[in-house]
Coordinates of C-alpha atoms in Angstrom, one line a residue:
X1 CA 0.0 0.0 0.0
X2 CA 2.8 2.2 0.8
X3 CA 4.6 1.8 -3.2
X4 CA 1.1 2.7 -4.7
X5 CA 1.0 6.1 -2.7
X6 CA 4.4 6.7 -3.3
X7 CA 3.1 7.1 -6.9
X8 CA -0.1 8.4 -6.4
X9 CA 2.0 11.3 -4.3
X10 CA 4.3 11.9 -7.1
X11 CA 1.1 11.7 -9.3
X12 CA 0.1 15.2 -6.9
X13 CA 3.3 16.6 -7.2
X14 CA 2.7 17.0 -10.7
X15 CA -0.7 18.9 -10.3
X16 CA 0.2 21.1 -6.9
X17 CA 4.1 21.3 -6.6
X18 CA 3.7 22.5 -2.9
X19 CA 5.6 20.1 -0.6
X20 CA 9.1 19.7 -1.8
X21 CA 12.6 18.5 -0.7
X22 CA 15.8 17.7 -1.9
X23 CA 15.6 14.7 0.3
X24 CA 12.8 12.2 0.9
X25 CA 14.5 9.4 3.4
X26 CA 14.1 8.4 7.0
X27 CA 10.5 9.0 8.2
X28 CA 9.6 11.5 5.5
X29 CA 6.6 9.3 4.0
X30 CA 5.3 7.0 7.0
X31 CA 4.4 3.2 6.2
X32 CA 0.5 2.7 5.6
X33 CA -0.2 -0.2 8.1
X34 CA -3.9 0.0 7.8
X35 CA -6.7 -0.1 4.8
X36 CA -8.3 2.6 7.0
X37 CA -5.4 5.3 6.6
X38 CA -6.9 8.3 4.6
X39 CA -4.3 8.4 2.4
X40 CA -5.5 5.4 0.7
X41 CA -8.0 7.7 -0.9
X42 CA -5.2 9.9 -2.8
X43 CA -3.9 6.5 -4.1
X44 CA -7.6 5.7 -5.1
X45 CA -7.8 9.0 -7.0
X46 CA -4.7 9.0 -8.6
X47 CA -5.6 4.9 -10.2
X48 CA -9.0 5.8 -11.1
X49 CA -7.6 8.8 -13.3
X50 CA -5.4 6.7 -14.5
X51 CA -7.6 4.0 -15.5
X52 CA -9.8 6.6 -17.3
X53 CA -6.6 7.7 -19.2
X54 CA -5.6 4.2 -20.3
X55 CA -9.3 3.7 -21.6
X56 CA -9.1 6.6 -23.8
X57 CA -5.4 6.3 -25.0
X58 CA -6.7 2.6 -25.9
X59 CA -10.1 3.6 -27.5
X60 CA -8.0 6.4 -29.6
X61 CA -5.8 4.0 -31.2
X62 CA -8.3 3.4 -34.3
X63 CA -10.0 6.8 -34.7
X64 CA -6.5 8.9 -33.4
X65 CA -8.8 11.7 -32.2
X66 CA -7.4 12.6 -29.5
X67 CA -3.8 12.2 -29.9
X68 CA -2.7 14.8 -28.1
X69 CA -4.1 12.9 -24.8
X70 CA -2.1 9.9 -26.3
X71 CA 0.6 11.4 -26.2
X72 CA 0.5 13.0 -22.8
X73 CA -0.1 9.6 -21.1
X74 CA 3.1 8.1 -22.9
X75 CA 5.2 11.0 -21.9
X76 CA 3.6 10.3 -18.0
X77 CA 3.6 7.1 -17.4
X78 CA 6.2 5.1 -19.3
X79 CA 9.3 7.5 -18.3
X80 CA 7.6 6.8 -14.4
X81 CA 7.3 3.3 -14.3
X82 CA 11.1 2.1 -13.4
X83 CA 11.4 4.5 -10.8
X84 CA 7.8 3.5 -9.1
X85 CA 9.1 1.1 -6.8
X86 CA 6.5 -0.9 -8.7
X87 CA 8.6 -3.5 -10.9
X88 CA 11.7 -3.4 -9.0
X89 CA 13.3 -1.7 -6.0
X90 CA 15.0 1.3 -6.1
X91 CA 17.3 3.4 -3.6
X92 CA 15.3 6.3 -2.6
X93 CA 11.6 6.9 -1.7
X94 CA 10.6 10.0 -3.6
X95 CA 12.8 11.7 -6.1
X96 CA 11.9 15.4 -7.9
X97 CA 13.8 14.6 -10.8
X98 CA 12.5 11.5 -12.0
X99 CA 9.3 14.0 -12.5
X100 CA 10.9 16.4 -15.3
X101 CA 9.6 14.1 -18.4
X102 CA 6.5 12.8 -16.9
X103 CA 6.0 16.6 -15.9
X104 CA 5.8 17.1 -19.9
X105 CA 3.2 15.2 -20.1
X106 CA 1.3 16.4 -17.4
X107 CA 1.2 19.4 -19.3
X108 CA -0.1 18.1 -22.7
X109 CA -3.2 16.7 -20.5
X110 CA -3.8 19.9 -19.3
X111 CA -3.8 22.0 -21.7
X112 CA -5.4 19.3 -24.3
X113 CA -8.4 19.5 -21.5
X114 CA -8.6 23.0 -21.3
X115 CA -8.9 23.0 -25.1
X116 CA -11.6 20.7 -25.2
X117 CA -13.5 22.7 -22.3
X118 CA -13.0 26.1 -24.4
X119 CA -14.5 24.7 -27.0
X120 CA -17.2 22.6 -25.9
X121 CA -18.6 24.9 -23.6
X122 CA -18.2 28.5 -24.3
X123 CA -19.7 29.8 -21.0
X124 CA -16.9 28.7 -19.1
X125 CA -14.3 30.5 -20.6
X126 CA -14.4 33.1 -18.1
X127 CA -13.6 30.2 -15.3
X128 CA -11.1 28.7 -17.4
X129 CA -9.2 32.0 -18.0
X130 CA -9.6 32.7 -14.5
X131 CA -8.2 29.1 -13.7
X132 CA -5.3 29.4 -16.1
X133 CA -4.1 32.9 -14.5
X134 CA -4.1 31.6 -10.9
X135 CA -2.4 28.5 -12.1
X136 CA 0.5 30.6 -13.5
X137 CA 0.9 32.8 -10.9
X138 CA 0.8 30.1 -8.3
X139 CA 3.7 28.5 -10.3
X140 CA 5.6 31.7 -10.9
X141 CA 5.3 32.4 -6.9
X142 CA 6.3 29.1 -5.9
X143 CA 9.3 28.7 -8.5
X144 CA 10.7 31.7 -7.3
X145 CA 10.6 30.8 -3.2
X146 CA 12.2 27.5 -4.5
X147 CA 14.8 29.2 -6.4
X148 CA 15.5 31.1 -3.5
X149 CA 15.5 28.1 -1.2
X150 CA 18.1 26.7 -3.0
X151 CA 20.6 29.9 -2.6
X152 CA 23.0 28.2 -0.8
X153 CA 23.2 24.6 1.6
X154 CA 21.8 26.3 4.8
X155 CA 18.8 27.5 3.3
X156 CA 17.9 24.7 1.6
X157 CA 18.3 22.3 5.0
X158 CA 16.3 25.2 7.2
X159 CA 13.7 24.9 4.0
X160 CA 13.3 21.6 3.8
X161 CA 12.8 20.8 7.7
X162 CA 10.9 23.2 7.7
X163 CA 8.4 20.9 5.4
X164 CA 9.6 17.8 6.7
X165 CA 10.8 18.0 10.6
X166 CA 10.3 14.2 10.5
X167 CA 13.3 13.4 8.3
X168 CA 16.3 12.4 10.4
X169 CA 18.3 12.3 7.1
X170 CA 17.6 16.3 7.0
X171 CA 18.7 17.0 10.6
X172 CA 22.0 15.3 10.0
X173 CA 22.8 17.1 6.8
X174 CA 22.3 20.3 8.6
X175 CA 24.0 19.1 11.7
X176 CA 27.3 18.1 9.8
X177 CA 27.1 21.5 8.2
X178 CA 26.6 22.9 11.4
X179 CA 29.9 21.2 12.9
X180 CA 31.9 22.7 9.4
X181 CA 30.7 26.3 10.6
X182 CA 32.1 25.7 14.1
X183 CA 28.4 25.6 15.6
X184 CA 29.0 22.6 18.3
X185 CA 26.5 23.2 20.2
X186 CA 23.4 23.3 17.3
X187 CA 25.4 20.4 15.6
X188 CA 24.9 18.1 19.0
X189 CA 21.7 19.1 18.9
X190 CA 20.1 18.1 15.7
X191 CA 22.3 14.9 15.6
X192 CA 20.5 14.1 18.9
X193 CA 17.2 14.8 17.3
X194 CA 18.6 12.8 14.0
X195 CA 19.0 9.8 16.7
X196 CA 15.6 10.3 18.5
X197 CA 13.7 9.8 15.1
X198 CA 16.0 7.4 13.9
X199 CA 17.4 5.6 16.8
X200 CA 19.9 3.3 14.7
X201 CA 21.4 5.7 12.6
X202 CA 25.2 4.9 12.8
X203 CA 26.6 7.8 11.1
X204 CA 24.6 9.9 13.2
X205 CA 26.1 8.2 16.5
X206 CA 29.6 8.6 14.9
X207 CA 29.4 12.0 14.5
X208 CA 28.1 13.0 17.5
X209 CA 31.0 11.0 19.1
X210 CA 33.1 13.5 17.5
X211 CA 31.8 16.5 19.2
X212 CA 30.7 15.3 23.0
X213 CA 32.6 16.2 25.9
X214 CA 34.0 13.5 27.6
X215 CA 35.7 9.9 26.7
X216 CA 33.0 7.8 27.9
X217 CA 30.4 9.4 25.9
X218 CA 32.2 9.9 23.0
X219 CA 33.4 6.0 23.5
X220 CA 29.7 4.9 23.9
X221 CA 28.5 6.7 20.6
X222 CA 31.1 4.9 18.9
X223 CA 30.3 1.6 19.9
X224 CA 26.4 2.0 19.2
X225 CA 28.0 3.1 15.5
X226 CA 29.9 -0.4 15.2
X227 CA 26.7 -2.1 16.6
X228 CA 23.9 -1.3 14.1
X229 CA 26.5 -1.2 11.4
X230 CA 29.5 -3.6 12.2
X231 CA 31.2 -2.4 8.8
X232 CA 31.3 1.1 9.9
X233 CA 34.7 2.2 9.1
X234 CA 34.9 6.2 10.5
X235 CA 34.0 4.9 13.8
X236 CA 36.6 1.9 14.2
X237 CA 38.7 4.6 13.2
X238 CA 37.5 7.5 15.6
X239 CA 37.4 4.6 18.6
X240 CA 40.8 3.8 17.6
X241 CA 42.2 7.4 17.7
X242 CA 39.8 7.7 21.1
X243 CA 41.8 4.2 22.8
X244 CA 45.0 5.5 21.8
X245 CA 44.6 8.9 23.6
X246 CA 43.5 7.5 26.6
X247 CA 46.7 5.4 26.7
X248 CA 44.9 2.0 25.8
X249 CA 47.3 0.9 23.4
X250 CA 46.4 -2.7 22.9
X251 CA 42.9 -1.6 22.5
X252 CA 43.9 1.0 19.9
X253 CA 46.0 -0.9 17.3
X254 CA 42.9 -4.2 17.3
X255 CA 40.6 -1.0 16.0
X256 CA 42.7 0.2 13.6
X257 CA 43.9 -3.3 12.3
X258 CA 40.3 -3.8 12.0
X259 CA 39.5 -0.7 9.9
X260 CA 42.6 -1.1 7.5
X261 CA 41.3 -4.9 7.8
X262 CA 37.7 -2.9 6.2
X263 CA 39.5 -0.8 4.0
X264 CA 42.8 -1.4 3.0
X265 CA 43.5 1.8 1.5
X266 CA 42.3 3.7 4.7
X267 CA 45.4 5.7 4.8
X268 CA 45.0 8.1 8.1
X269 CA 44.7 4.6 9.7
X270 CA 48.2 3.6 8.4
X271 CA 49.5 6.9 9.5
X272 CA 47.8 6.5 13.1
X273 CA 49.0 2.9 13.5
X274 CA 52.2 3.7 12.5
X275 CA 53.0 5.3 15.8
X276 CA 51.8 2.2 18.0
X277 CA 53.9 -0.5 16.1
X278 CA 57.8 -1.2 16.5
X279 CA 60.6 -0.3 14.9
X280 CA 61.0 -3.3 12.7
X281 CA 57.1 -3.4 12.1
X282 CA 56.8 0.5 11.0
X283 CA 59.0 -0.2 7.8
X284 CA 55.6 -2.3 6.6
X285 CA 53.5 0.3 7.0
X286 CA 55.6 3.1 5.5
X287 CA 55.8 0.7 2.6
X288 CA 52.1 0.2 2.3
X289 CA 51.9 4.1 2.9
X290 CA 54.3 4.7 -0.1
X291 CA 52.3 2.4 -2.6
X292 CA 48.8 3.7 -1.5
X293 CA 49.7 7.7 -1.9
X294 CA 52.7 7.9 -4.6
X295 CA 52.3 10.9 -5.0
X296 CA 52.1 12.3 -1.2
X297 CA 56.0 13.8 -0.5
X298 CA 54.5 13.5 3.2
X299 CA 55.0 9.5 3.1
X300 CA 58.3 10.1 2.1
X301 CA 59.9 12.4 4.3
X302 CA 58.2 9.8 7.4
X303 CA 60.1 7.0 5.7
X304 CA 63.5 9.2 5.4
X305 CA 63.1 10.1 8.9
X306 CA 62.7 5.9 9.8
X307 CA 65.8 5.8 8.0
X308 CA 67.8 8.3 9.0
X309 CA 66.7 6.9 12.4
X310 CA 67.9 3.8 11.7
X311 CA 71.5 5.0 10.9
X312 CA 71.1 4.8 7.5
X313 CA 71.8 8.3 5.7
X314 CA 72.3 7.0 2.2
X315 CA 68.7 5.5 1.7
X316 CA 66.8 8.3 3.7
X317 CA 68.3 11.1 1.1
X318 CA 67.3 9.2 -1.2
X319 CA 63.6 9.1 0.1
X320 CA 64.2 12.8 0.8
X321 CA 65.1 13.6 -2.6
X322 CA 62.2 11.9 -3.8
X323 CA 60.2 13.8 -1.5
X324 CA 61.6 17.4 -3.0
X325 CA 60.8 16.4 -6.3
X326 CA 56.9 15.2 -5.7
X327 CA 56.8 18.8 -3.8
X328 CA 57.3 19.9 -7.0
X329 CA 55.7 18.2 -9.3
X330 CA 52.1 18.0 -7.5
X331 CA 52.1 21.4 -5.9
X332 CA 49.4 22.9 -4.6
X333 CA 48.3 26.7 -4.4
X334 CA 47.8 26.0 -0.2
X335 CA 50.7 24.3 1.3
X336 CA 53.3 25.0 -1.9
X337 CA 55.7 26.8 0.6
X338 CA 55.2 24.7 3.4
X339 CA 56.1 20.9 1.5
X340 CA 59.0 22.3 -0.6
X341 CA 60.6 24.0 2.8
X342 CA 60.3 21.6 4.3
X343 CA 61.7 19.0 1.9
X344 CA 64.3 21.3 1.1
X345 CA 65.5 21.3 4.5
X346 CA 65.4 17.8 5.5
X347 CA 67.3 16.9 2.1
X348 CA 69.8 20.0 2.5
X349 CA 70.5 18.5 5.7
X350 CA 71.5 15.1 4.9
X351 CA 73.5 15.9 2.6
X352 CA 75.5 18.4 4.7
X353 CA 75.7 15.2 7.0
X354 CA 76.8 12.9 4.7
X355 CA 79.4 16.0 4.0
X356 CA 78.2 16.2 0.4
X357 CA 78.4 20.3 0.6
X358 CA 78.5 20.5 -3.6
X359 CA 75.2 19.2 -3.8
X360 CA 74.0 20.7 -0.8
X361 CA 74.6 24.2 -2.8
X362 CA 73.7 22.9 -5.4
X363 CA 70.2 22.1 -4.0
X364 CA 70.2 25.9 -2.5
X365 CA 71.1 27.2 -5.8
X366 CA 68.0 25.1 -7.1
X367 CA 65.9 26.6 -4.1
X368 CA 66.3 29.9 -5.0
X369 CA 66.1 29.6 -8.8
X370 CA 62.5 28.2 -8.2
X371 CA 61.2 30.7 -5.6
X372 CA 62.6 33.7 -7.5
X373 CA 61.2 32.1 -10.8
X374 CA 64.2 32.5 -13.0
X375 CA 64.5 30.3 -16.1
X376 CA 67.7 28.9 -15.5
X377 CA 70.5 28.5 -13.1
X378 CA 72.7 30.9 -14.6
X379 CA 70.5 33.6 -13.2
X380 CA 71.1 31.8 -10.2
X381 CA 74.2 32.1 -10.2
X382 CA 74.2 35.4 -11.1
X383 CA 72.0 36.6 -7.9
X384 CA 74.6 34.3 -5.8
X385 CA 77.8 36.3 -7.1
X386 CA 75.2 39.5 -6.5
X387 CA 74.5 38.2 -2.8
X388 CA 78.3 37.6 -2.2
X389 CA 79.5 41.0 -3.6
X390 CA 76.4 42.4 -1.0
X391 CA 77.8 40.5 1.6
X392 CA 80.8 42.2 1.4
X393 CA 79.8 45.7 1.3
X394 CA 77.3 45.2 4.5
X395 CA 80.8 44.2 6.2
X396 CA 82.7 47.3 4.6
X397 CA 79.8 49.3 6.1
X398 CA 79.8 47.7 9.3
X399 CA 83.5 48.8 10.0
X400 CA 82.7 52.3 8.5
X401 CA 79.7 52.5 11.0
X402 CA 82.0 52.2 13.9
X403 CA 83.1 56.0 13.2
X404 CA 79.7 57.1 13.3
X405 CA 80.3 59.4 16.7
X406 CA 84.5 59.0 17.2
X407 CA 86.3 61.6 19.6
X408 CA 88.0 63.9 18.3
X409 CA 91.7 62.8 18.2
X410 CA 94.6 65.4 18.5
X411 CA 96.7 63.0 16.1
X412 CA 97.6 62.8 12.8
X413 CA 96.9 60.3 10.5
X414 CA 98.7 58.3 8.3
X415 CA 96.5 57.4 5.2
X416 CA 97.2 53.6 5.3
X417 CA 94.7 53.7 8.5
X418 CA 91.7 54.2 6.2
X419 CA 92.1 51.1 4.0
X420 CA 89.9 48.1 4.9
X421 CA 91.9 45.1 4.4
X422 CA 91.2 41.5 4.6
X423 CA 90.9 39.3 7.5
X424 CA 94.5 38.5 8.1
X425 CA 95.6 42.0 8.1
X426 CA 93.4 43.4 10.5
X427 CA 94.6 40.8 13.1
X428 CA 97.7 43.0 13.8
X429 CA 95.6 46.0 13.7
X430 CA 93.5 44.2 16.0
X431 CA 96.5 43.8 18.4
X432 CA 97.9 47.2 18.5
X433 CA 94.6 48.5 19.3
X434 CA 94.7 46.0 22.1
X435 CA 97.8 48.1 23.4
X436 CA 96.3 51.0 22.6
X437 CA 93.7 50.4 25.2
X438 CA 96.6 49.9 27.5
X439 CA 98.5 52.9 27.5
X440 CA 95.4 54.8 28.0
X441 CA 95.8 55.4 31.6
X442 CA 99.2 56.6 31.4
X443 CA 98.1 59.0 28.5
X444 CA 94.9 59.9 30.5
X445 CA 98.0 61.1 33.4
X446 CA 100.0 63.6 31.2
X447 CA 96.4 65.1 29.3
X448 CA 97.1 68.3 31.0
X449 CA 100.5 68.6 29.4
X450 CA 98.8 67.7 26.3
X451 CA 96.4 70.2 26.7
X452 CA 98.9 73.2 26.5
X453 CA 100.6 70.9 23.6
X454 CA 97.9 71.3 22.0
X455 CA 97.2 75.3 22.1
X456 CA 100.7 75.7 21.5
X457 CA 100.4 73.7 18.2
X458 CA 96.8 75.3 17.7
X459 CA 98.8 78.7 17.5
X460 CA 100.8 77.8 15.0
X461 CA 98.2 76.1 12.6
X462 CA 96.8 79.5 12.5
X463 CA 100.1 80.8 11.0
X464 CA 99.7 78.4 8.1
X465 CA 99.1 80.1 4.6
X466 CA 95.4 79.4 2.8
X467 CA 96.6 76.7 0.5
X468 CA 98.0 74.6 3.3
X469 CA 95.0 75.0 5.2
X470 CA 92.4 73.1 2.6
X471 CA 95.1 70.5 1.0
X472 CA 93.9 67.0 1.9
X473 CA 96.3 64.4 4.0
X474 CA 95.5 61.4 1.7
X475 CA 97.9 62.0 -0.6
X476 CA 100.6 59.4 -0.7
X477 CA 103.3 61.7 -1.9
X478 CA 103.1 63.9 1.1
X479 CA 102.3 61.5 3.7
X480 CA 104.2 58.4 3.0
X481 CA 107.3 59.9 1.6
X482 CA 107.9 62.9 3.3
X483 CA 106.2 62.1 6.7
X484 CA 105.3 65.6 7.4
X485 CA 104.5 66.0 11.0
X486 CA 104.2 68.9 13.5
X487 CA 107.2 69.3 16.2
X488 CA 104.9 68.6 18.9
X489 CA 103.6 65.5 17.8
X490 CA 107.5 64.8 16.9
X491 CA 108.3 65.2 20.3
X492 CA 105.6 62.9 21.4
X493 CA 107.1 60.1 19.5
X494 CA 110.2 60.3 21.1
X495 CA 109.3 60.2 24.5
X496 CA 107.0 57.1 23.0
X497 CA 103.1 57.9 24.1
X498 CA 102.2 59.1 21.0
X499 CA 100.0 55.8 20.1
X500 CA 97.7 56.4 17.2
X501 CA 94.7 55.0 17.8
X502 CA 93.7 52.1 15.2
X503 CA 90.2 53.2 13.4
X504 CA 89.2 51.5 10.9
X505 CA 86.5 53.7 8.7
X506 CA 87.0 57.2 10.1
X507 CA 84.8 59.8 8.7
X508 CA 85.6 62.9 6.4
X509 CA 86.6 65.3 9.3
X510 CA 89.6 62.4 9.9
X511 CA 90.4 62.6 6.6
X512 CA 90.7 66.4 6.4
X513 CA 93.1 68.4 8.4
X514 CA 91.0 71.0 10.8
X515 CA 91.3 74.9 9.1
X516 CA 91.2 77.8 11.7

């Protein structure tokens, strides 16, 4: 009784699209138990009409004068009838879109009656205009609400409980899009209301395990999964993970055995099992893992780092290597910079281990070839040389920035203090500043004779004609060969405390002697 209403219901859906879902399972159509249920009356209805159909498609076949009404019935029936439940069983209880051709149909019948009714009696056409307008704005109004309805996935759910708050298939749809949105709370609750209409819905318990506080609840919603559906694999999984956290290890690895033992090619099961297994079982596993996913550099890298582990540096950058080159090849737009750092590094540094430090440049040189985008390694090479020569001058400025607020010195200086030299000649330099440092107490003693050095040799600097006073100490010839030098400062190297000062990047007001 139920399969003939089923198909005298989608026999009304045709005339009054009203009541509509995307979904018609779990409780949305209750089971007619009884010969007295009204709704045997619809399925009278809908045969009867039918029947009356048939006779006339039947008694048309000679005469073809109605052939429109053929036509119609064809287009109504025969596209219906495997998806009636009637000849075989199908996998769904009411279904909108196996309506579309019979829906044609439909149509022809309609408007072939309404002909017939214009025709034969012209004082109805007044009614049947009437009719016709309210049928097309009814159908206008109610295409439009169901074109909004189906803006987006909330509104659709909302919609459709809203017309059937009996389906348990509807409050689990919007309960799982509930827990996507990070809404916990009205997630638990329509899965509750999911199990209190449809007490045995595994999926429903499994899911709510995921989101309820507490182990034992969580572990007793994942066992009533397993019960009504003992081939349940997300909830052998999820009780695994669940025995493993709570330090039940035993417990843990049966429950994943038995979901890889479900579904082989359950691979976060591999990946959790992994840990829970021994050293000489894991190598299985990373196998298996490596011939499931390829393509995943993440499978790799864990079975490098097993490897590596395992004192074996040869084959783990091997399986690092490999690793680099599926970052490459299968990249994504999300986690590009993420997999090819990080296999970068962890192949970067085996090879500096292994004390392979050409190919560990060479990799770098790779590394920034690809995240700069250059077309080949000759650019590379060329920002490399670019990078050294920058280097170099950040270390030039470094010792130039040392000068940036110097004391004023009373000494002269010789111009071979302002060149930068390399390494090995700034060790000496290094050393007499050391003893520079030294002597500065016993300089620090005789500043007051200094002092009225100093004014003394002042006084004669003022003497000195205008083209003496602007010529520059850097040049060689006047320096270097004829050491010119005031008497004071003279007299200061004699007695031996004339130390001059070691600076390395003095400014211009070192360079230049001081006009008066």
């Amino acid at each position: 009784m139920t399969f003939c209403y089923l198909a005298a219901f989608n026999w009304w859906l045709l005339l009054c699209p009203w009541t509509l879902s995307h979904d018609w399972q779990m409780g949305s159509v209750p089971l007619i138990t009884s010969g007295w249920d009204p709704r045997n009356l619809l399925t009278c209805a809908a045969f009867g009409a039918l029947l009356v159909l048939c006779y006339r498609f039947i008694a048309d076949l000679e005469v073809q004068k109605h052939t429109p009404a053929v036509i119609g019935v064809l287009l109504m029936v025969l596209p219906f009838v495997p998806a009636s439940n009637l000849l075989v069983t199908v996998g769904f209880v009411i279904a909108e879109r196996v309506l579309y051709i019979p829906s044609v149909g439909s149509v022809i019948i309609t408007a072939y009656g309404v002909q017939l009714m214009w025709c034969s009696k012209p004082g109805t056409k007044v009614y049947l205009a009437i009719g016709l307008a309210v049928l097309a704005a009814s159908g206008v109004a109610r295409t439009h609400r169901r074109n909004a309805e189906w803006r987006d996935r909330a509104t659709l759910l909302r919609a459709d409980l809203v017309t059937l708050p009996q389906n348990a298939k509807l409050h689990y749809n919007l309960a799982n899009f509930l827990r996507e949105t990070e809404q916990q709370d009205s997630a638990i609750k329509h899965y509750k209301e999911a199990l209190r209409l449809w007490p045995s819905y595994a999926s429903a318990h499994n899911n709510i395990g995921t989101l309820v506080s507490g182990m034992e609840n969580a572990e007793h919603h994942f066992l009533q999964a397993i019960k009504f559906n003992k081939y349940h694999v997300n909830a052998h999984y999820n009780l695994g993970k669940l025995y493993k956290k709570s330090g039940r290890m035993q417990q843990a690895v049966t429950m994943l055995e038995k979901c890889i033992w479900l579904q082989p090619r359950f691979v976060q099961a591999h990946v959790e099992l992994l840990s829970l297994k021994t050293e000489n079982e894991k190598q299985r596993i990373l196998r298996r893992l490596v011939d499931l996913e390829p393509s995943n550099w993440e499978h790799y890298v864990l079975y490098g780092d097993w490897l590596r582990s395992r004192g074996l540096p040869a084959p783990a950058a091997k399986y690092y290597l490999e690793a680099t080159r599926l970052s490459f090849r299968y990249r994504g737009a999300e986690r590009n910079v993420r997999a090819d750092l990080i296999t970068f590094r962890y192949t970067a540094l085996m090879y500096r281990s292994l004390g392979q430090k050409s190919r560990t440049l060479q990799l770098l040189t790779r590394w920034h070839t690809w995240r700069r985008g250059w077309p080949s390694a000759a650019a590379a090479h060329m920002y490399l040389r670019d990078w050294r020569l920058k280097m170099e001058l950040e270390g030039r400025a470094q010792l130039y920035s040392k000068a940036v607020s110097p004391t004023k010195s009373t000494k002269c200086f010789d111009h071979t203090q302002l060149a930068v030299g390399s390494k090995e000649e700034r060790i000496p330099q290094n050393e007499e500043k050391n003893k520079t440092v030294d002597t500065k107490s016993a300089i620090k003693t005789s500043s007051d004779k200094k002092d009225s050095d100093n004014r003394s040799c002042g006084t004669k600097k003022r003497n000195l004609s205008v083209s003496s006073q602007i010529k520059t100490t850097h040049n060689k010839s006047e320096i270097g060969l004829k050491d010119k030098k005031c008497t004071l400062h003279r007299k200061d190297k004699k007695k031996g405390n004339g130390v001059i000062a070691n600076i390395g990047a003095p400014l211009a007001e070192h360079i230049l002697m001081k006009t008066y």
